[in-house]
mmCIF file of C-alpha atoms in Angstrom:
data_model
loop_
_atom_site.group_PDB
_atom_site.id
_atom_site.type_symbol
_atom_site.label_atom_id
_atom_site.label_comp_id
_atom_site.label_asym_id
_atom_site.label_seq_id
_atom_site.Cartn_x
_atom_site.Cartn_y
_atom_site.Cartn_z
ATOM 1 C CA UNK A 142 32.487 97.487 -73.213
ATOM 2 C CA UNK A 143 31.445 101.207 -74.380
ATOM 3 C CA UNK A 144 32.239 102.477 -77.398
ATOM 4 C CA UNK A 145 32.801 100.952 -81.071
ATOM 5 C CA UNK A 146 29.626 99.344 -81.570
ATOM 6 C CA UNK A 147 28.230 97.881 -84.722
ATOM 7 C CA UNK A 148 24.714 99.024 -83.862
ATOM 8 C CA UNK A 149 23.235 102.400 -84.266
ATOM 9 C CA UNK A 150 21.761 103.424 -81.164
ATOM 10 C CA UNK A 151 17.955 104.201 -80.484
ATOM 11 C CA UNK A 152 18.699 107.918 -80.000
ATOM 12 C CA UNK A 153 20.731 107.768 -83.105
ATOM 13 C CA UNK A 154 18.400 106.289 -85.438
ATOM 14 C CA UNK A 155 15.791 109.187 -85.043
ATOM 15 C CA UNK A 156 18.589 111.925 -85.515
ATOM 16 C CA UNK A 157 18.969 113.808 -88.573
ATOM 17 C CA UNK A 158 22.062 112.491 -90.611
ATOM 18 C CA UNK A 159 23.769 115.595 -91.396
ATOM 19 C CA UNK A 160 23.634 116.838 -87.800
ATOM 20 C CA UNK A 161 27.239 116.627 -86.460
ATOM 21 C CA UNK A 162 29.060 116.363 -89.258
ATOM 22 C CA UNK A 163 32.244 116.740 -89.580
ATOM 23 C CA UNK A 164 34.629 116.927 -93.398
ATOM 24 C CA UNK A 165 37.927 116.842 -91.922
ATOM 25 C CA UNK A 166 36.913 113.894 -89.186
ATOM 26 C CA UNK A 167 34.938 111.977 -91.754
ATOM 27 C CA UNK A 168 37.870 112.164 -94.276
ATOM 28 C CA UNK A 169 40.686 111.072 -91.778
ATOM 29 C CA UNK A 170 38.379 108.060 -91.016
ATOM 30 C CA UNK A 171 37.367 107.026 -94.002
ATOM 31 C CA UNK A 172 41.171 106.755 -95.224
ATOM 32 C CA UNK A 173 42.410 104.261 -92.440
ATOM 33 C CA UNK A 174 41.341 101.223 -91.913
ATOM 34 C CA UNK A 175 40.830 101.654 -88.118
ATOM 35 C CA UNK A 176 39.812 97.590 -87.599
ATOM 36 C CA UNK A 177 43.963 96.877 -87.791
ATOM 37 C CA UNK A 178 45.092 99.133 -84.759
ATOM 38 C CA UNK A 179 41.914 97.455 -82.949
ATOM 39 C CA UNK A 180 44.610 94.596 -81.852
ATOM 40 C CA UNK A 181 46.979 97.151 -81.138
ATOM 41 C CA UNK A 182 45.067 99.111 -78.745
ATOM 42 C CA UNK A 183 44.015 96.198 -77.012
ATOM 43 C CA UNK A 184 46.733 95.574 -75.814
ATOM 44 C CA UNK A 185 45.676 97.280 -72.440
ATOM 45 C CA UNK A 186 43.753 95.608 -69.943
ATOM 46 C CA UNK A 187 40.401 96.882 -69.412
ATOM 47 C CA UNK A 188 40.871 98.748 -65.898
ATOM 48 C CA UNK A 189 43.115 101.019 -68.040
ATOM 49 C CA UNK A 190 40.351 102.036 -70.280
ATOM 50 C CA UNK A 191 38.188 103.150 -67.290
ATOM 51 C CA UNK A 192 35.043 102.146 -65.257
ATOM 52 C CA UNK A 193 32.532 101.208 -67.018
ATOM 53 C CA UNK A 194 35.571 99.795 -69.672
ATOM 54 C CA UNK A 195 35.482 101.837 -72.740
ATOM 55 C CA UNK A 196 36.736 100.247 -75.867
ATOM 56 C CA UNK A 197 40.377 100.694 -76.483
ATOM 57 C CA UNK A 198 39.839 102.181 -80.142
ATOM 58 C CA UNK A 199 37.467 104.467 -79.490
ATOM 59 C CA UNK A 200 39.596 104.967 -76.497
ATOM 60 C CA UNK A 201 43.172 106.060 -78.830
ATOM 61 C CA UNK A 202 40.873 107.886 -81.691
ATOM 62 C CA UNK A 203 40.096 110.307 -78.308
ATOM 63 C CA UNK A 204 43.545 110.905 -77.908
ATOM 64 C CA UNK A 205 44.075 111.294 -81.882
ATOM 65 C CA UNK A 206 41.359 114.123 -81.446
ATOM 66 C CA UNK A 207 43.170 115.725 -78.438
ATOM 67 C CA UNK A 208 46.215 116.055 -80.244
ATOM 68 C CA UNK A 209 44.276 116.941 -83.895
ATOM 69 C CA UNK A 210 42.707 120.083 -81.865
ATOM 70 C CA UNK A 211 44.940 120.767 -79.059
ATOM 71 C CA UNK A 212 43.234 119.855 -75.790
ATOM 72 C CA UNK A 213 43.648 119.700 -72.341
ATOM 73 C CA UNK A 214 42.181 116.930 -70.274
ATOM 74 C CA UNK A 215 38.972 118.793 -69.626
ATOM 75 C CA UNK A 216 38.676 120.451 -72.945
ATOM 76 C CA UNK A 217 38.613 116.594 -74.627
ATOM 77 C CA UNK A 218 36.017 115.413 -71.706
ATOM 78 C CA UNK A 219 33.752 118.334 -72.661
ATOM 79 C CA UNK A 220 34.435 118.161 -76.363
ATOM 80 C CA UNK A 221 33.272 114.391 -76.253
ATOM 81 C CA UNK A 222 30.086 115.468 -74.048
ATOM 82 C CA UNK A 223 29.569 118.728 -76.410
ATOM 83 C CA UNK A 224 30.585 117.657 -79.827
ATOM 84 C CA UNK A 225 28.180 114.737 -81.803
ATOM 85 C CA UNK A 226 31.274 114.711 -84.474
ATOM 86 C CA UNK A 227 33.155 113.497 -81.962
ATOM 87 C CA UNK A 228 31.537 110.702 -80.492
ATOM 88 C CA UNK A 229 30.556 109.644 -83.675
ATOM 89 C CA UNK A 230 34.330 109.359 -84.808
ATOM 90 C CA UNK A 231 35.569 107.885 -81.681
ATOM 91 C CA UNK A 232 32.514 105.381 -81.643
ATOM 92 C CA UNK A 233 30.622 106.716 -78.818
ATOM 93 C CA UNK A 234 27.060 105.942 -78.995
ATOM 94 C CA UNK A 235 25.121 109.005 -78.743
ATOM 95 C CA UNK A 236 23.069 107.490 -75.462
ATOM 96 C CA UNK A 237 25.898 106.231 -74.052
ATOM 97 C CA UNK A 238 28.384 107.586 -71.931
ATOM 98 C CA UNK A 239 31.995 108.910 -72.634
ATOM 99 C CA UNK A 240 35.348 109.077 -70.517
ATOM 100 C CA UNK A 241 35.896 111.869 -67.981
ATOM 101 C CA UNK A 242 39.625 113.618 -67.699
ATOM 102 C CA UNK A 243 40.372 111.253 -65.490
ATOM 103 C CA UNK A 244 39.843 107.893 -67.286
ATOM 104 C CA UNK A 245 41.521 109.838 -70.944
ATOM 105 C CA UNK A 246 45.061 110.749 -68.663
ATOM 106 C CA UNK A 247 44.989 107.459 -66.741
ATOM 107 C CA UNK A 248 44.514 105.482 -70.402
ATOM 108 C CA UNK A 249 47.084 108.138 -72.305
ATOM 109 C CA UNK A 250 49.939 107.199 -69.425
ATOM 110 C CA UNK A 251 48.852 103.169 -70.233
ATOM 111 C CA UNK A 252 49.333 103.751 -73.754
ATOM 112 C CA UNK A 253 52.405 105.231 -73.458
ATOM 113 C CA UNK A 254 53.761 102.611 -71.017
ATOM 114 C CA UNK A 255 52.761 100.042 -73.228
ATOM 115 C CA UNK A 256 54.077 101.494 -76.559
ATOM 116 C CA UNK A 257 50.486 101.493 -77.872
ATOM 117 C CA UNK A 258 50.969 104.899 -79.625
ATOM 118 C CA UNK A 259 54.498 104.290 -81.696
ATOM 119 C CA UNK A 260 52.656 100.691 -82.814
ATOM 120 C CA UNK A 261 49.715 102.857 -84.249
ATOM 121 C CA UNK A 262 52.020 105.232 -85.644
ATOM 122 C CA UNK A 263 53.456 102.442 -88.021
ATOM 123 C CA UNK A 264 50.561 101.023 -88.876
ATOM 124 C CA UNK A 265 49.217 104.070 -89.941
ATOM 125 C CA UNK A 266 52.635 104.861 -92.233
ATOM 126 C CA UNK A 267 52.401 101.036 -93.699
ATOM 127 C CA UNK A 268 48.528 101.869 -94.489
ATOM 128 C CA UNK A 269 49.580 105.298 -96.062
ATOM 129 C CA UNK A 270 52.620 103.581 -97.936
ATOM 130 C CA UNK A 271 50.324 101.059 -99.292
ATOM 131 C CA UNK A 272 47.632 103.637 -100.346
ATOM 132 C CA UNK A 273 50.874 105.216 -102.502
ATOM 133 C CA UNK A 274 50.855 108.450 -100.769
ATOM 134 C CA UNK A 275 54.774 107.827 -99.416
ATOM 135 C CA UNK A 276 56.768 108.691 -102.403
ATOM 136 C CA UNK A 277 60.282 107.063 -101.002
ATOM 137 C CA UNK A 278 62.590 109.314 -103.260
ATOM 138 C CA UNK A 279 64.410 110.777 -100.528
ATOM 139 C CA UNK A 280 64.030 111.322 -96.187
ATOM 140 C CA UNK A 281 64.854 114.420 -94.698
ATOM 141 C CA UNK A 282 66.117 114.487 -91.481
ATOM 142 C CA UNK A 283 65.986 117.115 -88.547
ATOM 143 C CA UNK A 284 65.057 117.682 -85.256
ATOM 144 C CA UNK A 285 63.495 120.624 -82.775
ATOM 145 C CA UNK A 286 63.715 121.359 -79.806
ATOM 146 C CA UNK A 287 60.841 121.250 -77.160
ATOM 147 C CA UNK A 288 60.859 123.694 -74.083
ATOM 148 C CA UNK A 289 60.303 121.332 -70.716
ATOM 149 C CA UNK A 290 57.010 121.815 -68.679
ATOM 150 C CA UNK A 291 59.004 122.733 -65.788
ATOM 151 C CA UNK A 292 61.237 126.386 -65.631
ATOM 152 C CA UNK A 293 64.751 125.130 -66.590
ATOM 153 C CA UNK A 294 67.311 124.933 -63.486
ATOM 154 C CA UNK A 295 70.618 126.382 -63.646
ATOM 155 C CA UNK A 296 73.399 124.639 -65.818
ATOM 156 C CA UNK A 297 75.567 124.751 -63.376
ATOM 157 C CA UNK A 298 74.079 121.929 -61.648
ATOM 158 C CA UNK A 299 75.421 119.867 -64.702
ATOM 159 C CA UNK A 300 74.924 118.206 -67.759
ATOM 160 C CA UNK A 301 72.694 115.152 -67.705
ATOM 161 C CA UNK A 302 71.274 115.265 -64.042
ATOM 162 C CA UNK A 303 67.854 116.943 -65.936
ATOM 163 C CA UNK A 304 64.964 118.347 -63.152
ATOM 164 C CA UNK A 305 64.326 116.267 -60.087
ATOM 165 C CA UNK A 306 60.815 116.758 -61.017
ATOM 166 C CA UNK A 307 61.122 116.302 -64.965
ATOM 167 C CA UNK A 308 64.430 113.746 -65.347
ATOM 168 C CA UNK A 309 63.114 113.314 -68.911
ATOM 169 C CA UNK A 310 64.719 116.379 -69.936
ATOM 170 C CA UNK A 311 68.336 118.338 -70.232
ATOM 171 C CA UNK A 312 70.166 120.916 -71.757
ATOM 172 C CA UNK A 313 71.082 121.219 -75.475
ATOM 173 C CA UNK A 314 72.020 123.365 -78.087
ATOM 174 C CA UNK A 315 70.521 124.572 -81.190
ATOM 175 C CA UNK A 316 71.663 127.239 -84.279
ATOM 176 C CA UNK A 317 74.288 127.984 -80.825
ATOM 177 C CA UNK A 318 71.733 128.948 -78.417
ATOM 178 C CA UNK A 319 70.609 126.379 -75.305
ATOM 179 C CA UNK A 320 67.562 124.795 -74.600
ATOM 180 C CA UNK A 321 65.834 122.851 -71.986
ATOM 181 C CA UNK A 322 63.248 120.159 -72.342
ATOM 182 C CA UNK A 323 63.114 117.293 -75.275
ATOM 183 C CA UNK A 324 64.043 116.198 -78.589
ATOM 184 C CA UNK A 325 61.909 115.167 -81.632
ATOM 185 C CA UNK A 326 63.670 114.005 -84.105
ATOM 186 C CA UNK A 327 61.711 112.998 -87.260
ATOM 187 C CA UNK A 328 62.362 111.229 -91.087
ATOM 188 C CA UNK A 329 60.321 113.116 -93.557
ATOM 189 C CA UNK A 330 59.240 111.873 -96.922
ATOM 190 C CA UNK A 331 60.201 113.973 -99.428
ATOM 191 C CA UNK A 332 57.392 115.136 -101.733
ATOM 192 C CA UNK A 333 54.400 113.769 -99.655
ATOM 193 C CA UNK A 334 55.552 115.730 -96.868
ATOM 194 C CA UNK A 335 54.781 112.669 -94.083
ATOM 195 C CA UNK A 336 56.704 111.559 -91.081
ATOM 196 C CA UNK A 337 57.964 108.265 -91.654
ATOM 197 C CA UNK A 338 59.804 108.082 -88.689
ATOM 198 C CA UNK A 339 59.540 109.946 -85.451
ATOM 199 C CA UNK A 340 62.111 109.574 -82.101
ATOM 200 C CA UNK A 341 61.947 111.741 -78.690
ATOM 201 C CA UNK A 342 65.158 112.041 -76.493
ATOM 202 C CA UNK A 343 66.230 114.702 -74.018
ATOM 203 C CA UNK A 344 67.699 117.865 -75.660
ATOM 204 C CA UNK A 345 71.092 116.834 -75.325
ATOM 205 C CA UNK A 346 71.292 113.856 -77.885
ATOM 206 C CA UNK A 347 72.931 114.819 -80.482
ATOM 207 C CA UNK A 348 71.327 114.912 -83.869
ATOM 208 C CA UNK A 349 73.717 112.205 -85.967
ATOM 209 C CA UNK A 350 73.080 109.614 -83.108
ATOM 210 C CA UNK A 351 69.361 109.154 -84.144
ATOM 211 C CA UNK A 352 70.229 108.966 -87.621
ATOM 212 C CA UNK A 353 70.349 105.758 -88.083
ATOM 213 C CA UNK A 354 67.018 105.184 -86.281
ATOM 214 C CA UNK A 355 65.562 107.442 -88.685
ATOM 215 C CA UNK A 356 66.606 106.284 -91.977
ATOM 216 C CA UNK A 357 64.660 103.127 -93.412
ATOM 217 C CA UNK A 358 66.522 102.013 -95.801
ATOM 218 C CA UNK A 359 64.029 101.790 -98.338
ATOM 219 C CA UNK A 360 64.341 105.638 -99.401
ATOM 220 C CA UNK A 361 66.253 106.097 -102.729
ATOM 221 C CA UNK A 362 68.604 109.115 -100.999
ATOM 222 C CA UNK A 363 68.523 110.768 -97.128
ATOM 223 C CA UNK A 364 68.902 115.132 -97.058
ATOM 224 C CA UNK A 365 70.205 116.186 -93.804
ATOM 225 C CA UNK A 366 72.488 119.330 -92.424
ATOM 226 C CA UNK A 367 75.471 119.303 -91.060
ATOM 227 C CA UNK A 368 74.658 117.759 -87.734
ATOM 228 C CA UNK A 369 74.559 114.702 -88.976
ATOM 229 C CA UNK A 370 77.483 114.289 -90.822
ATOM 230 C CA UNK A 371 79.805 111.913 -89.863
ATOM 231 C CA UNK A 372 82.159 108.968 -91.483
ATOM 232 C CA UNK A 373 80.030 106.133 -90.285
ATOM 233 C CA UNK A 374 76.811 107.635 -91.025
ATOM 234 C CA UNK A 375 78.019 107.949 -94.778
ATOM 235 C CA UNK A 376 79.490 104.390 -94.716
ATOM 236 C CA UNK A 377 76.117 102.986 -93.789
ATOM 237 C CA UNK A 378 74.552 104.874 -96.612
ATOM 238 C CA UNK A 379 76.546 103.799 -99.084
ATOM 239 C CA UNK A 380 76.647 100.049 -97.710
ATOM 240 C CA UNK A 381 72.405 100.215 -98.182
ATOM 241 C CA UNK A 382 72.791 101.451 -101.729
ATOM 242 C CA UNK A 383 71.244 104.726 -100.443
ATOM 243 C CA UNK A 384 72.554 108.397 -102.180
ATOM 244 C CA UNK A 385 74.211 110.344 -99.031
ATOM 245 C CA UNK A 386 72.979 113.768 -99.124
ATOM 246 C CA UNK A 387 74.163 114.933 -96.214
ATOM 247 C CA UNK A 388 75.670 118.816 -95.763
ATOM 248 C CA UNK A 389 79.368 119.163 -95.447
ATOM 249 C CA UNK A 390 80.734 121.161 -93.069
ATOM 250 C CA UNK A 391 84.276 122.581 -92.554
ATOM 251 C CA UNK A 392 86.882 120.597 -90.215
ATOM 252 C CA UNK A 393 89.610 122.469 -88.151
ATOM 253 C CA UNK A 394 92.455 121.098 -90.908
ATOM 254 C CA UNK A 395 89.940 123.577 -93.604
ATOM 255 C CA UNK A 396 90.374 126.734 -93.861
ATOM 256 C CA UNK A 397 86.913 127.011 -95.800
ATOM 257 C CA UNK A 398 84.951 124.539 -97.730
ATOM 258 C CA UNK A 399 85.717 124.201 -101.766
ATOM 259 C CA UNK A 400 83.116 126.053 -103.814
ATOM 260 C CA UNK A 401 81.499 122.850 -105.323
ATOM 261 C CA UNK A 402 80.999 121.710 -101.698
ATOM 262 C CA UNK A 403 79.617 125.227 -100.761
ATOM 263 C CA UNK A 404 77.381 124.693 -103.828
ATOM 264 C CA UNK A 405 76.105 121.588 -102.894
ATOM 265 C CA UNK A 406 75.354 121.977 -99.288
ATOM 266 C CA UNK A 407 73.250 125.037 -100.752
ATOM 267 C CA UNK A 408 71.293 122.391 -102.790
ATOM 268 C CA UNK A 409 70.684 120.495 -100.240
ATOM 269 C CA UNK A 410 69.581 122.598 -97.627
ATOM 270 C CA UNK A 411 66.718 124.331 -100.230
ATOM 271 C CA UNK A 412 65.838 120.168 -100.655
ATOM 272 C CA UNK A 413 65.643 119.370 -97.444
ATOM 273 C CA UNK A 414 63.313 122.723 -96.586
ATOM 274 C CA UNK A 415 60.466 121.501 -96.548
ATOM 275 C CA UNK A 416 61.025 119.586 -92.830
ATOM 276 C CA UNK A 417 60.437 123.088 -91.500
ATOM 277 C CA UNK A 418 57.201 122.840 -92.277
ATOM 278 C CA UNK A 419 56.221 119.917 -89.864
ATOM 279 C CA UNK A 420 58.294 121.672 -86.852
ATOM 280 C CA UNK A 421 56.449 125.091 -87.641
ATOM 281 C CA UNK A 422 52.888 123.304 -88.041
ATOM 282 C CA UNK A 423 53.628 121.663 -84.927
ATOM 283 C CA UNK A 424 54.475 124.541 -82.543
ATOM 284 C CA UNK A 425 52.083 127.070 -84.330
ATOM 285 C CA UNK A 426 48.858 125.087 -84.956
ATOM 286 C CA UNK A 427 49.071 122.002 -82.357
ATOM 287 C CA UNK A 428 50.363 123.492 -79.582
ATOM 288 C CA UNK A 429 53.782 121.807 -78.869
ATOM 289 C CA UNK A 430 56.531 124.533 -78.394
ATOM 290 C CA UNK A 431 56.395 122.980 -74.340
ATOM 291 C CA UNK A 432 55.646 119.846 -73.607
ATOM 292 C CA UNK A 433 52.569 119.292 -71.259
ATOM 293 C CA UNK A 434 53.663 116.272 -69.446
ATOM 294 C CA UNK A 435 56.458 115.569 -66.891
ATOM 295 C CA UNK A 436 58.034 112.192 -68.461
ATOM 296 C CA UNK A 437 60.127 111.313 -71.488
ATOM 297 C CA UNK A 438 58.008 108.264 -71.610
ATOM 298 C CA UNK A 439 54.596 110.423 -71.762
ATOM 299 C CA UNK A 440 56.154 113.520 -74.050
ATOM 300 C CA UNK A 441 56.906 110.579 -76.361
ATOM 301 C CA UNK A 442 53.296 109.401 -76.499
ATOM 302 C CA UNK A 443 51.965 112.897 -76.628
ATOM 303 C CA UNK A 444 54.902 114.016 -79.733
ATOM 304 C CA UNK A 445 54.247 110.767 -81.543
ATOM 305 C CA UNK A 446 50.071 111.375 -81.365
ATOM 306 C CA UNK A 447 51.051 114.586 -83.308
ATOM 307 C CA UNK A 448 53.024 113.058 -85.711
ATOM 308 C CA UNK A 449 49.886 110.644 -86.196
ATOM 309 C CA UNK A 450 47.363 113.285 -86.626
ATOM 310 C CA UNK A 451 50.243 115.007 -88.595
ATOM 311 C CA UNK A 452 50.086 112.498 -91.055
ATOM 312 C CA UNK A 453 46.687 111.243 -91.367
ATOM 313 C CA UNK A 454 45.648 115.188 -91.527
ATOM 314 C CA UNK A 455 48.448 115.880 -94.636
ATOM 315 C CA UNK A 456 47.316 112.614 -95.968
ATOM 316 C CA UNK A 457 43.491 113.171 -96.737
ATOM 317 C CA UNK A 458 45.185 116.455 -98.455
ATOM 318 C CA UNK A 459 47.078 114.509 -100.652
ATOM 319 C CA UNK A 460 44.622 112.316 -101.438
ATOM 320 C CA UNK A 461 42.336 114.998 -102.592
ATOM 321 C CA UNK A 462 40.422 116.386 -99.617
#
């Protein structure tokens, strides 16, 4: 199996040390411990990880660079080829050979089948929680919308019958105006700034429906606007001993909201702020504001390898580098 091994190649022992070298990459690997999502990634068989079989890690720490610098297919075949930094991160002896476009989509679509990339995701957050870089005082919850791959078909044809050639996807609404494509809805930690938890629907879920999938229970108090207000929601905060901080927002029997409520939804929504960040960060520097692939199933993959990157990126700031 290529890829991963414990033994410095031939080529590699003759080649200056500081030649490929890489801060940001060494940082992010030196703060996981990448042996624990070895099990997790090999979960695939080996003809999903290509001819010659390449080693599932150094298979998913590709696609962790792909979504870290916003490649295409070819662009992470000809990075790997190109870049010593990057075979040296993924595990890819310098003599040896490295995946074509091909093999990387072919393994991404196994991964996502498989659930290999949420499983890694969690890891990851347990390894960062137990490094003390998740704070727990409060999650902030909120979603974005993500355009589809395909042009969006007239909603006339209906509510919930998506794009015969991207089902994955549908109509919904945000700050009043509609959208077509996906979902992500993600549980931020406040303070550290990392996604704790991370879902991806169609566009037409509505926010509060996720909620619960998004709060862990373990946070002392959950921020969130007024989408996901709602009487249950609040009863299963309070039930798990968590502080609701959730906006309120005016009901047809209110004429307006009392001006302690107006102040406190104001408080709340300058909390809760800082979730803005990740949605801006992820449509301005990593290339999601439309999805790439034509599948819920494979935008979820390719959404939750951002969050990943997200985090381990934010973390190694945290941490001091």
């Amino acid at each position: 199996m290529i890829g991963m091994s414990d033994q410095m190649s031939l080529a590699e022992a003759f080649l200056d040390p500081r030649l490929g070298t890489n801060a940001k990459l060494a940082k992010i690997d030196g703060l996981i411990a990448w042996g624990r999502l070895a099990p997790l990634a090999g979960k695939l068989r080996a003809a999903e990880t290509g001819r010659p079989p390449y080693a599932p890690l150094a298979m998913l720490k590709a696609l962790y660079l792909q979504a870290l610098y916003d490649l295409s297919d070819p662009g992470l075949e000809e990075a790997l080829l190109d870049r010593l930094s990057f075979r040296r991160f993924c595990g890819f002896a310098l003599d040896g050979g490295t995946p074509d476009e091909t093999t990387l989509c072919r393994f991404r679509l196994a991964a996502a089948q498989a659930g290999v990339l949420e499983a890694c995701f969690a890891e990851i957050g347990a390894q960062l929680s137990a490094k003390g870089l998740i704070l727990k005082k409060g999650t902030l919850l909120d979603a974005t919308i993500i355009q589809a791959t395909h042009a969006a078909p007239s909603r006339e044809a209906g509510l919930g019958k998506g794009h015969p050639r991207e089902p994955g996807a549908d109509w919904g609404k945000k700050n009043g105006k509609a959208h077509f494509g996906y979902k992500l809805h993600v549980g931020v930690d406040e303070g550290s700034g990392l996604i704790r938890t991370a879902v991806v629907t169609s566009a037409r879920v509505q926010d509060v429906e996720m909620a619960p999938v998004l709060v862990t229970g373990d946070e002392a108090a959950v921020y969130a606007d007024r989408g996901y207000e709602s009487k249950a929601h609040r009863a299963a905060l309070k039930a798990g001993g968590v502080k609701d901080r959730i906006m309120h927002r005016r009901h047809k029997h209110i004429a307006a909201l009392p001006r302690w409520l107006q102040r406190r939804n104001a408080l709340i929504a300058r909390r809760r702020a800082p979730v803005e960040a990740v949605f801006s960060a992820m449509k301005r520097l990593y290339g999601k504001a439309r999805t790439r692939c034509h599948s819920l199933i494979a935008n979820t993959a390719d959404l939750i390898a951002f969050a990943t990157v997200y985090n381990l990126r934010r973390a190694t700031i945290i941490a001091g580098g």
